[in-house]
Coordinates of C-alpha atoms and ligand atoms in Angstrom, one line a residue:
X24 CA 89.4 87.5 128.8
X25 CA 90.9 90.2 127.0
X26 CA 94.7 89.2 126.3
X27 CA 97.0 92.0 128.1
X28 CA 98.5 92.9 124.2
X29 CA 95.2 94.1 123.1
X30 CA 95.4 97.4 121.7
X31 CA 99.5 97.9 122.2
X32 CA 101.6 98.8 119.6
X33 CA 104.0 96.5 118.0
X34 CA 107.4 97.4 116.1
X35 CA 109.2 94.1 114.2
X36 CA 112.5 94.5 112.6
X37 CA 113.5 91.4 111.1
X38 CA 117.4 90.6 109.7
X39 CA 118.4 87.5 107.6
X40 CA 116.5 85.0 105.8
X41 CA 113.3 84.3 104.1
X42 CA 112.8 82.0 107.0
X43 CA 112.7 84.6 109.4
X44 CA 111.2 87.2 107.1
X45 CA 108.4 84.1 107.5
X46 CA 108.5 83.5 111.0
X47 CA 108.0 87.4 111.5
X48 CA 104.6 87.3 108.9
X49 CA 103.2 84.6 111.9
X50 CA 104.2 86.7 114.8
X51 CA 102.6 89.5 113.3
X52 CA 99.8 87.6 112.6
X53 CA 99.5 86.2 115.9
X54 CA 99.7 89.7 117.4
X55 CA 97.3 91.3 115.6
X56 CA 94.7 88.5 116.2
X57 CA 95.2 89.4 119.8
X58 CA 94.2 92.4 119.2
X59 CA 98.2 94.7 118.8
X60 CA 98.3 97.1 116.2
X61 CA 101.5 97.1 114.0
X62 CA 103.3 100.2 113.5
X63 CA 105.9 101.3 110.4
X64 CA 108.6 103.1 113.0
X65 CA 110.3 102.2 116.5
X66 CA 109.1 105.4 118.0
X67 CA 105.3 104.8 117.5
X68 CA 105.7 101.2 119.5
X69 CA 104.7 100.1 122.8
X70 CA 106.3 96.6 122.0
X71 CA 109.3 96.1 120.1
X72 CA 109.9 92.6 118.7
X73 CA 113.9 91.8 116.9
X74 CA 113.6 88.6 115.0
X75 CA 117.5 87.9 114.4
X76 CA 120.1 86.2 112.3
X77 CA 123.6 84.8 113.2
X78 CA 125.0 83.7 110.3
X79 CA 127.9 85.8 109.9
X80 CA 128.7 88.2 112.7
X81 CA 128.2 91.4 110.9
X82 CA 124.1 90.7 111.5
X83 CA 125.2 89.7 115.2
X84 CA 127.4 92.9 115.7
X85 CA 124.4 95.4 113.7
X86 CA 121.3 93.1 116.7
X87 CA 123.5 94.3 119.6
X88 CA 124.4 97.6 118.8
X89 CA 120.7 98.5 117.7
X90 CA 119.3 97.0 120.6
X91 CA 121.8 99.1 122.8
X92 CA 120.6 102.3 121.1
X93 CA 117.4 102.0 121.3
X94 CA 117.3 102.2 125.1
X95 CA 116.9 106.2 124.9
X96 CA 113.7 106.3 122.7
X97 CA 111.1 107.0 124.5
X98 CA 107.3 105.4 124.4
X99 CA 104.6 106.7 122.0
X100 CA 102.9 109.6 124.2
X101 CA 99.8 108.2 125.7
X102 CA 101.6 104.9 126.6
X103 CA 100.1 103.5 129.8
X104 CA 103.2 101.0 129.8
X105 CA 106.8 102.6 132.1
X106 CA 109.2 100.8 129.4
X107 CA 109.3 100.0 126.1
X108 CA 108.6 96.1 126.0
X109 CA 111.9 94.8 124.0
X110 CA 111.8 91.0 122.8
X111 CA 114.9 89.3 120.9
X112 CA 113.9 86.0 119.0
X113 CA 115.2 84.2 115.9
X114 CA 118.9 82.6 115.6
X115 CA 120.4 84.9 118.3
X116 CA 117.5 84.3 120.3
X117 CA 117.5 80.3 120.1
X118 CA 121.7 80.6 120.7
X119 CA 122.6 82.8 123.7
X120 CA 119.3 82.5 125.5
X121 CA 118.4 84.3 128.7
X122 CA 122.4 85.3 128.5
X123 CA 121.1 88.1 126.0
X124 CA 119.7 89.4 129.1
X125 CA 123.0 89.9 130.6
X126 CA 124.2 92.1 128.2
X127 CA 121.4 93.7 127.5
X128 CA 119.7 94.1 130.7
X129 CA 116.7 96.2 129.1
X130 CA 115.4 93.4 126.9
X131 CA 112.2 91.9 128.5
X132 CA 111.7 88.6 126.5
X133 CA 114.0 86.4 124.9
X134 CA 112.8 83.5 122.7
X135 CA 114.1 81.2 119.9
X136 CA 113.4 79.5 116.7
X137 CA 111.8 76.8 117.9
X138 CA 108.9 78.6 119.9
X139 CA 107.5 81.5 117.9
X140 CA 104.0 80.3 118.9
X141 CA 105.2 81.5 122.9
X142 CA 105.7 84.8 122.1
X143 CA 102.0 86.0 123.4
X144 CA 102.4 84.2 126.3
X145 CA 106.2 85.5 127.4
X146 CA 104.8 89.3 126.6
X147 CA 101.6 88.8 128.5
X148 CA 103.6 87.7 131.5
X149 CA 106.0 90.8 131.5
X150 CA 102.7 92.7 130.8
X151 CA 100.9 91.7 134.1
X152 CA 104.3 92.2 136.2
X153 CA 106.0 88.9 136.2
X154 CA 109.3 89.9 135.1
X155 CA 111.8 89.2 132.5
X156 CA 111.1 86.3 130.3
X157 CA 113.4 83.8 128.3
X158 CA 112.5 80.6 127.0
X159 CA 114.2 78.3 124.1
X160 CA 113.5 74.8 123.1
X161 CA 116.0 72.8 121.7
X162 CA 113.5 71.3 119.5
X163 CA 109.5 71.9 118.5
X164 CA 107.5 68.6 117.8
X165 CA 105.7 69.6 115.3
X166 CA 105.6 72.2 112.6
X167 CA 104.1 74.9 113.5
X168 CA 101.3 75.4 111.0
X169 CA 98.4 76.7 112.4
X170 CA 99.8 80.0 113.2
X171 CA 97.7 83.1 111.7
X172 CA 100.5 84.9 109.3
X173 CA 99.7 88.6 108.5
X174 CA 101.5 88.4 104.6
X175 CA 103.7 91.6 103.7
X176 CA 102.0 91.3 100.3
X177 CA 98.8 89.8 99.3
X178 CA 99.8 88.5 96.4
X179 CA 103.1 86.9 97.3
X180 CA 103.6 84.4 100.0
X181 CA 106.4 82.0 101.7
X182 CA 105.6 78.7 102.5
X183 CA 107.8 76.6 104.3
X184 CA 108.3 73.0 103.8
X185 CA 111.3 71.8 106.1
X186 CA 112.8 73.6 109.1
X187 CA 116.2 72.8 110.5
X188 CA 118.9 71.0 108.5
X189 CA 121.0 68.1 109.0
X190 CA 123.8 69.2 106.8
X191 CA 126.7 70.6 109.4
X192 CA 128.6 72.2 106.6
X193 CA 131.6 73.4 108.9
X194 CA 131.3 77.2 108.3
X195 CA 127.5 77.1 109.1
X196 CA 125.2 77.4 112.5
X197 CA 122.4 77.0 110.8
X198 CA 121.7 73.4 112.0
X199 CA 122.9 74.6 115.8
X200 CA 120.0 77.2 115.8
X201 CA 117.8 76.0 113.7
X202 CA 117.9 72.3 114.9
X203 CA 117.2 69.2 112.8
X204 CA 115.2 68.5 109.5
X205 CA 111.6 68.6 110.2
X206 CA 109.0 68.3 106.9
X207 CA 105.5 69.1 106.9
X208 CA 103.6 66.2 105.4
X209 CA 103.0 66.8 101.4
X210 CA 99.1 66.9 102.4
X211 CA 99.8 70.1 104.8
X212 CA 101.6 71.4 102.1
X213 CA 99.3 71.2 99.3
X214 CA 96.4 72.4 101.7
X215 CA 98.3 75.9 102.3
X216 CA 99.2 76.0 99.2
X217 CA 95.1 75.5 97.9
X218 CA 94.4 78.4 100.4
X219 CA 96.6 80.5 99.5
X220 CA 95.4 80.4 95.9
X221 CA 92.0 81.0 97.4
X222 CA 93.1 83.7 98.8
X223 CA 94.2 85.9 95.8
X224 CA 98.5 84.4 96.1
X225 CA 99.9 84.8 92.5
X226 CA 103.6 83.7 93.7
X227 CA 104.5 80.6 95.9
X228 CA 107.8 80.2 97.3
X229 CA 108.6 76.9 99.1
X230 CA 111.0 77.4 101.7
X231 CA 113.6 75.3 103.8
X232 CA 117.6 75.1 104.5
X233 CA 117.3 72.6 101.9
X234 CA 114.5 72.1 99.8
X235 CA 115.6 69.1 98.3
X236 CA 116.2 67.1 100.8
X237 CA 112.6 67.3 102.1
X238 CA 110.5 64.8 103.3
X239 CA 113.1 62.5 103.8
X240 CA 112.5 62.7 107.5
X241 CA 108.7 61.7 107.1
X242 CA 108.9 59.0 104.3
X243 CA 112.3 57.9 104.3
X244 CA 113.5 59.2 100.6
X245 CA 113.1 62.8 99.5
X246 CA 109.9 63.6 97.8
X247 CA 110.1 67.0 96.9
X248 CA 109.3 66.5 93.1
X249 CA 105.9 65.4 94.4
X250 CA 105.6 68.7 96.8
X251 CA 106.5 70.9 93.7
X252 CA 104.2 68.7 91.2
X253 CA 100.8 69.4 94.7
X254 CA 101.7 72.9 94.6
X255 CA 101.5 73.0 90.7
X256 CA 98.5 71.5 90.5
X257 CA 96.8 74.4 92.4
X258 CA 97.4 76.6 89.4
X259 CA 98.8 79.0 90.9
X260 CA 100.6 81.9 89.2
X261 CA 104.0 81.1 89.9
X262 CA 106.4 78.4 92.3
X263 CA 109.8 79.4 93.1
X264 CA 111.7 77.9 96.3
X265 CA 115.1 78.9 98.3
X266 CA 116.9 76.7 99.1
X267 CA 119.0 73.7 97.2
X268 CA 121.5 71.7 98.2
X269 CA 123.2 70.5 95.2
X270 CA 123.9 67.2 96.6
X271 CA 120.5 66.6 96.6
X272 CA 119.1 68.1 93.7
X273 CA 117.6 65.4 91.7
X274 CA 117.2 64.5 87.6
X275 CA 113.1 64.4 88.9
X276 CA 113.2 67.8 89.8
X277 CA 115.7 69.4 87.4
X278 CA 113.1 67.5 84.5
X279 CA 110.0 69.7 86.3
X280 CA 111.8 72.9 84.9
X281 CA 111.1 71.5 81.5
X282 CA 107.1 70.2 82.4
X283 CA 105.7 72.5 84.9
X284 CA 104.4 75.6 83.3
X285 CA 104.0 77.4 87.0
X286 CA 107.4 76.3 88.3
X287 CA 109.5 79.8 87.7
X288 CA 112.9 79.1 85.3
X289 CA 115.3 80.5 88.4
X290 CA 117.3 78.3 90.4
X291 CA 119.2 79.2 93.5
X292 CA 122.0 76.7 93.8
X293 CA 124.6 77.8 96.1
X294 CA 128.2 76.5 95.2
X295 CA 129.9 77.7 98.2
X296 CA 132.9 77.5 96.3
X297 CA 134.7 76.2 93.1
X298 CA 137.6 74.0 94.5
X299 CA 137.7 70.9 95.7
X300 CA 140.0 71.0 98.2
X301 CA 137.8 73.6 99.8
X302 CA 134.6 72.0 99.4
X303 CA 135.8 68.8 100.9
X304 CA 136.8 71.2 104.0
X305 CA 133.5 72.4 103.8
X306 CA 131.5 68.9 104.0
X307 CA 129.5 70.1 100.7
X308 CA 129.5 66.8 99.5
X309 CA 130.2 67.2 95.6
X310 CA 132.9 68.5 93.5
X311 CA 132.7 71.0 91.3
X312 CA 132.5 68.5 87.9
X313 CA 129.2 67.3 89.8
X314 CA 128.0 71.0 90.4
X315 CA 128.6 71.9 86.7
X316 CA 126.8 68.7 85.7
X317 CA 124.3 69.4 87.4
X318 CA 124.1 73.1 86.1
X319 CA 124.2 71.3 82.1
X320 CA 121.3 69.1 83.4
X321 CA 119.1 72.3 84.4
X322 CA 119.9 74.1 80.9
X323 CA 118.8 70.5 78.7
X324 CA 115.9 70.8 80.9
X325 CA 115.0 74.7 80.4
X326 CA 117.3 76.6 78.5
X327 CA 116.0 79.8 80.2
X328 CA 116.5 79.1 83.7
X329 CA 118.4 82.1 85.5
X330 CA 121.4 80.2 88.1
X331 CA 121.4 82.4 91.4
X332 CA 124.3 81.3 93.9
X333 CA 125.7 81.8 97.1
X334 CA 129.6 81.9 97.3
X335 CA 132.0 82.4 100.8
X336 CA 135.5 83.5 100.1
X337 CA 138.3 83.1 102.6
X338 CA 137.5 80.3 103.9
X339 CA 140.5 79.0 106.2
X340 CA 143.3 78.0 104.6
X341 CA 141.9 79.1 101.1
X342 CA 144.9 79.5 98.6
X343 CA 144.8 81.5 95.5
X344 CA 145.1 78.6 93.6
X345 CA 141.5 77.4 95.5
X346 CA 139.8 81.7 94.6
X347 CA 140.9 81.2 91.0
X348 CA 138.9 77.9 90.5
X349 CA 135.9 79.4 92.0
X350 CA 136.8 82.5 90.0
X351 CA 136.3 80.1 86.7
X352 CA 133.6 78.6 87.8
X353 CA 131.7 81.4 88.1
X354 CA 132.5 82.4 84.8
X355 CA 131.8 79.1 83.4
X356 CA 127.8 79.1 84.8
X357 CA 127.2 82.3 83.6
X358 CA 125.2 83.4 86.9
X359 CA 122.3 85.6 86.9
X360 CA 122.7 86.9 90.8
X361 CA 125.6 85.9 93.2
X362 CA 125.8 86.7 97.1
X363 CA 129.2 86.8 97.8
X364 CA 130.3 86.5 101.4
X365 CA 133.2 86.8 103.3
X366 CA 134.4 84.1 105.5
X367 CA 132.7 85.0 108.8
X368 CA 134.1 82.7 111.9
X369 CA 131.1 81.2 114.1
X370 CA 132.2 79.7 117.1
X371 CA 130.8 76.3 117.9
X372 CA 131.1 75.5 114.2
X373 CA 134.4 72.9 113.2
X374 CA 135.8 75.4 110.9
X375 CA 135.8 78.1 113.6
X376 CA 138.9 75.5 114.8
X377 CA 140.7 75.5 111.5
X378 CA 143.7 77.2 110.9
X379 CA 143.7 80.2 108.6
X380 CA 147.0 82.1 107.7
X381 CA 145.6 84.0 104.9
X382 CA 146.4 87.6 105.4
X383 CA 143.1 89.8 105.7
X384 CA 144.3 91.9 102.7
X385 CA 144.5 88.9 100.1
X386 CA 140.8 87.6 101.6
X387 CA 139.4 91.5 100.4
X388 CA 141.3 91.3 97.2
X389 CA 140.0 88.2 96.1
X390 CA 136.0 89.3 97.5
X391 CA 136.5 92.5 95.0
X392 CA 137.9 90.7 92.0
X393 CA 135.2 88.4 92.8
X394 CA 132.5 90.5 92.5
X395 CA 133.4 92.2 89.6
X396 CA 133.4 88.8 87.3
X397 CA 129.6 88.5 89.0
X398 CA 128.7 91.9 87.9
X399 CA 130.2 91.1 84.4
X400 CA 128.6 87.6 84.2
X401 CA 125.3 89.0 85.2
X402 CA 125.5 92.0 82.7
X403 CA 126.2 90.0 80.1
X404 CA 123.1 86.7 81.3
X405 CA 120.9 89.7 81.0
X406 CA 121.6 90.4 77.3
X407 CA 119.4 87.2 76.6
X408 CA 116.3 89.4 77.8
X409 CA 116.7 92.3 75.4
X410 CA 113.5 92.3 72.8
X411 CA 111.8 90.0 74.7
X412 CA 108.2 90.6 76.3
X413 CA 108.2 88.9 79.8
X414 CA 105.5 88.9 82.1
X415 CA 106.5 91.1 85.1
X416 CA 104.8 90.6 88.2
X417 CA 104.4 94.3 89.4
X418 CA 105.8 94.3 93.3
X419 CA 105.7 98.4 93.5
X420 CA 107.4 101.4 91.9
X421 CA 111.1 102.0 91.3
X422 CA 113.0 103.5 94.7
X423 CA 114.7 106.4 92.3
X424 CA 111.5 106.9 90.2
X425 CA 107.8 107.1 91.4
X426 CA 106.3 107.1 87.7
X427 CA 107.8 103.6 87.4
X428 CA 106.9 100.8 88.2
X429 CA 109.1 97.7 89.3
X430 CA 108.5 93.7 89.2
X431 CA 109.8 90.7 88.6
X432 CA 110.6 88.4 85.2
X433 CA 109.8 84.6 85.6
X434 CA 113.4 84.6 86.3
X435 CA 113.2 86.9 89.5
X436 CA 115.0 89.5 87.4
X437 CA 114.1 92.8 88.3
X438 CA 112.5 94.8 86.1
X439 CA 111.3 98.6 85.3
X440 CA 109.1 100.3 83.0
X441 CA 107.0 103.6 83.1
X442 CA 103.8 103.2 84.8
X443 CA 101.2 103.6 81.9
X444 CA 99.4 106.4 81.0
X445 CA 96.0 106.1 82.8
X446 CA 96.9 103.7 85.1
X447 CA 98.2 103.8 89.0
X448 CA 100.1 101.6 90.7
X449 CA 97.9 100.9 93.2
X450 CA 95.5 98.8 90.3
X451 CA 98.7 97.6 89.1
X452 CA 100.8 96.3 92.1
X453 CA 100.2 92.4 92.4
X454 CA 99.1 92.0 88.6
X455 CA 100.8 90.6 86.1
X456 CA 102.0 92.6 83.0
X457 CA 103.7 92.1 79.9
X458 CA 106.9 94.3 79.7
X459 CA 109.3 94.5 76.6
X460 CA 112.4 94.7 76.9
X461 CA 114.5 97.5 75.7
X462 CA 117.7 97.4 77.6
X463 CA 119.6 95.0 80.0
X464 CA 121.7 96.5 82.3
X465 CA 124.0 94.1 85.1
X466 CA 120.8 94.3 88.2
X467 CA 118.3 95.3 86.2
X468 CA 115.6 95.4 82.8
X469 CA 114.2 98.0 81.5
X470 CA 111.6 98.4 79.0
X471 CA 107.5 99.5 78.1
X472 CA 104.2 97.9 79.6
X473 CA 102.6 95.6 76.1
X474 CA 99.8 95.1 77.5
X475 CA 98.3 95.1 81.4
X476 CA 96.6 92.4 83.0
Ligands
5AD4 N1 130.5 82.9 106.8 C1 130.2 83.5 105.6 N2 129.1 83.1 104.9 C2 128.3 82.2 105.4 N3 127.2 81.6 105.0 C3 126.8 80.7 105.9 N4 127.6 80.7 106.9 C4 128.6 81.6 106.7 C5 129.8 82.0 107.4 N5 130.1 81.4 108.5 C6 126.6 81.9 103.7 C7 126.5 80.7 102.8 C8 125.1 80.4 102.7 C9 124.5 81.8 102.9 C10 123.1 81.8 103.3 O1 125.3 82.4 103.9 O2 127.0 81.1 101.5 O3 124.7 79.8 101.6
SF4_5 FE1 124.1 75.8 106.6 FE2 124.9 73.9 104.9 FE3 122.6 73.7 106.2 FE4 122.8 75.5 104.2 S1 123.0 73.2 104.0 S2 121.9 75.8 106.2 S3 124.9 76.2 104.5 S4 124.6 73.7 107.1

């Protein structure tokens, strides 16, 4: 029988991670192979499907307000449906539950991390007239691998390895809405990974909460050396993967940077923070010595590699004394690309229940003197690049420039470089082509195509 869906239009707006920018590629996927047609814009959609994040509450704050305002926009003409068909699903999904619906009284569906596969089912039902639908498990079986997945590019495509995460730092709900550790077996892995390959995919990147600690849950020690050593072997293009614990990063896999030509020389390795006080607070798990060990380690390994990191300032109770050592470390890595973030409360996390007498002003001060040592430190890690030739994996053109095009370096830098005479760039998006560079500036290269694929 022909599913209810069939021939509807479908919307997806996804916030947060590469997890959920995943988990959105399978709904789409599923949709379509029911027959829904996805549309670019809001307006044109029959269905509308928000696939959310709660990590800090300025994602929360932007879900509910856009869900509030969409209420008013009216159905594509020609719409047999009387209302717009709104679904909430992700992080925000998986933690409030049908008590979205309360709130928001116009969302039809509500759904969490653990059920993606459902969705079909849950619109069907409010298709053929049974009323609202919300349903959240607290935790899947199985990983869900046998989803279709409709890829954003052809040539690019996430592949996750864990779900969940078993860490409880105390500033995170990640492991409240995202549940425990699960690994898919290094077989499943591998197998994707072939098929993809097969399929045209120049760039693999693994995904989990922690990458490292994979497969502990499966085979009782982590084995992600042998996940990244299967997913080399397929030759493909390019392996990069988000994201690492330190804790758990291992001399095995920081020696792969040094022996496996397809694993990328970029390492996201998110610090949190440079003092050990705070880190302690935080239940990282390491100090900074370790972190910066580990960061020597990576650079015996593979001189090149490009650090990314991920740090959170204002943390309660976070003294001056506690900024400036992150301050210095930060300057002492010499990052690539930082995400700096400001202390967001989530309740239900310990540190949500910690005291914090820092005045709001000081936090801000701190955040801006913060990011201008990134913006320096990146600036002056870029330098290395100048007069180089780096393959650039061509991704589209520039936003500010249409005659240029724009990729990434093997170390996910982002670079531009005028499209070449007698060629477009729809023959060059997806290929690889050798760009040298002329200039480094702090978020970007620039340069001229050598030679195209
Ligand atoms: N407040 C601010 N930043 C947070 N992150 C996670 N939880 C919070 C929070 N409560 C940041 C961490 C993490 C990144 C994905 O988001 O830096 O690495
Ligand atoms: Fe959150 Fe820590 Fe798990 Fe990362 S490792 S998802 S920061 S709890």
């Amino acid at each position: 029988m022909l599913s209810p869906i069939s021939d509807k239009t479908f919307f997806l707006q996804v916030f947060g991670c590469q997890m959920n920018e995943h988990d959105s590629e399978r709904i789409a996927g599923m949709l379509e192979s029911l027959g829904a047609i996805q549309v670019p814009e809001l307006e044109e959609s029959e269905i509308v499907v928000f696939v959310t994040c709660c990590v800090r509450e300025a994602a929360d704050t932007r879900l509910m307000g856009q869900v509030a305002s969409m209420k008013n926009v009216p159905l594509p003409q020609g719409s047999k449906l009387d209302k717009r068909i709104v679904c909430i699903g992700g992080c925000i999904g998986q933690r409030d539950g049908a008590k979205l619906m309360e709130k928001l009284p116009h969302v039809d569906v509500v759904f969490g991390t653990q059920n993606i596969d459902r969705l079909p089912r849950l619109i069907e039902s409010v298709l053929v007239g049974k009323g609202h639908q919300a349903e959240v498990y607290e935790a899947s079986e199985k990983f869900a691998t046998d989803l279709p997945s409709k890829r954003v590019h052809t040539w690019a495509a996430w592949l996750p390895i864990t779900s969940g995460c078993n860490n409880f730092c105390t500033y995170c709900i990640v492991p409240y809405v995202r549940g425990r550790e699960k690994s898919r077996t290094i077989e499943d892995v591998a197998a994707e990974a072939q098929a993809l390959v097969n399929d045209g995919v120049k760039e693999i990147t693994l995904l989990g909460q922690n990458v490292n600690s994979y497969g502990r849950d499966l085979y009782g020690e982590p084995r992600f050396a042998d996940v990244l050593r299967a997913v080399s072997a397929t030759g493909v293009g390019r392996i990069r993967f988000a994201t690492s614990h330190p804790k758990d990063l291992t001399d095995e896999v920081i020696a792969l940077f040094g022996e496996l030509p397809n694993l990328m020389p970029a390492l996201h390795l998110p610090v949190q923070s440079g003092s050990d006080r705070v880190l302690k607070a935080m239940n990282r798990r390491y100090t900074a010595e370790h972190y910066l060990d580990l960061v020597r380690k990576v650079r015996e390994a593979n001189p090149d590699v490009a650090l990314s990191t991920d740090i959170i300032v204002g943390f309660p109770g976070e003294t001056e004394e506690d900024f400036q050592a992150t301050a210095n470390l930060v300057r002492e890595v010499g990052y690539g690309q930082v995400f700096t973030f400001i202390y967001s409360k989530r309740e239900g996390t310990p540190a949500a229940k910690m005291e914090d007498p820092t005045p709001r002003e000081a936090i801000q001060r701190r955040f801006d003197e913060l990011v201008d040592i990134v913006q320096e430190g990146a600036h002056e890690q870029n330098q290395r690049f100048t007069g180089r030739v780096l393959d650039v994996l061509v991704e589209g053109t520039s936003k500010r420039d249409e005659d240029v095009l724009a990729g990434r370096s093997p170390h996910n830098v982002t670079v531009h470089a005028p499209i070449p005479a007698g060629k477009t760039i729809d023959e060059l998006e997806g290929t690889i082509v050798k760009v040298r560079i002329d200039e480094s500036l702090t978020w970007y290269l620039s340069g001229e195509v050598v030679d195209a694929e």
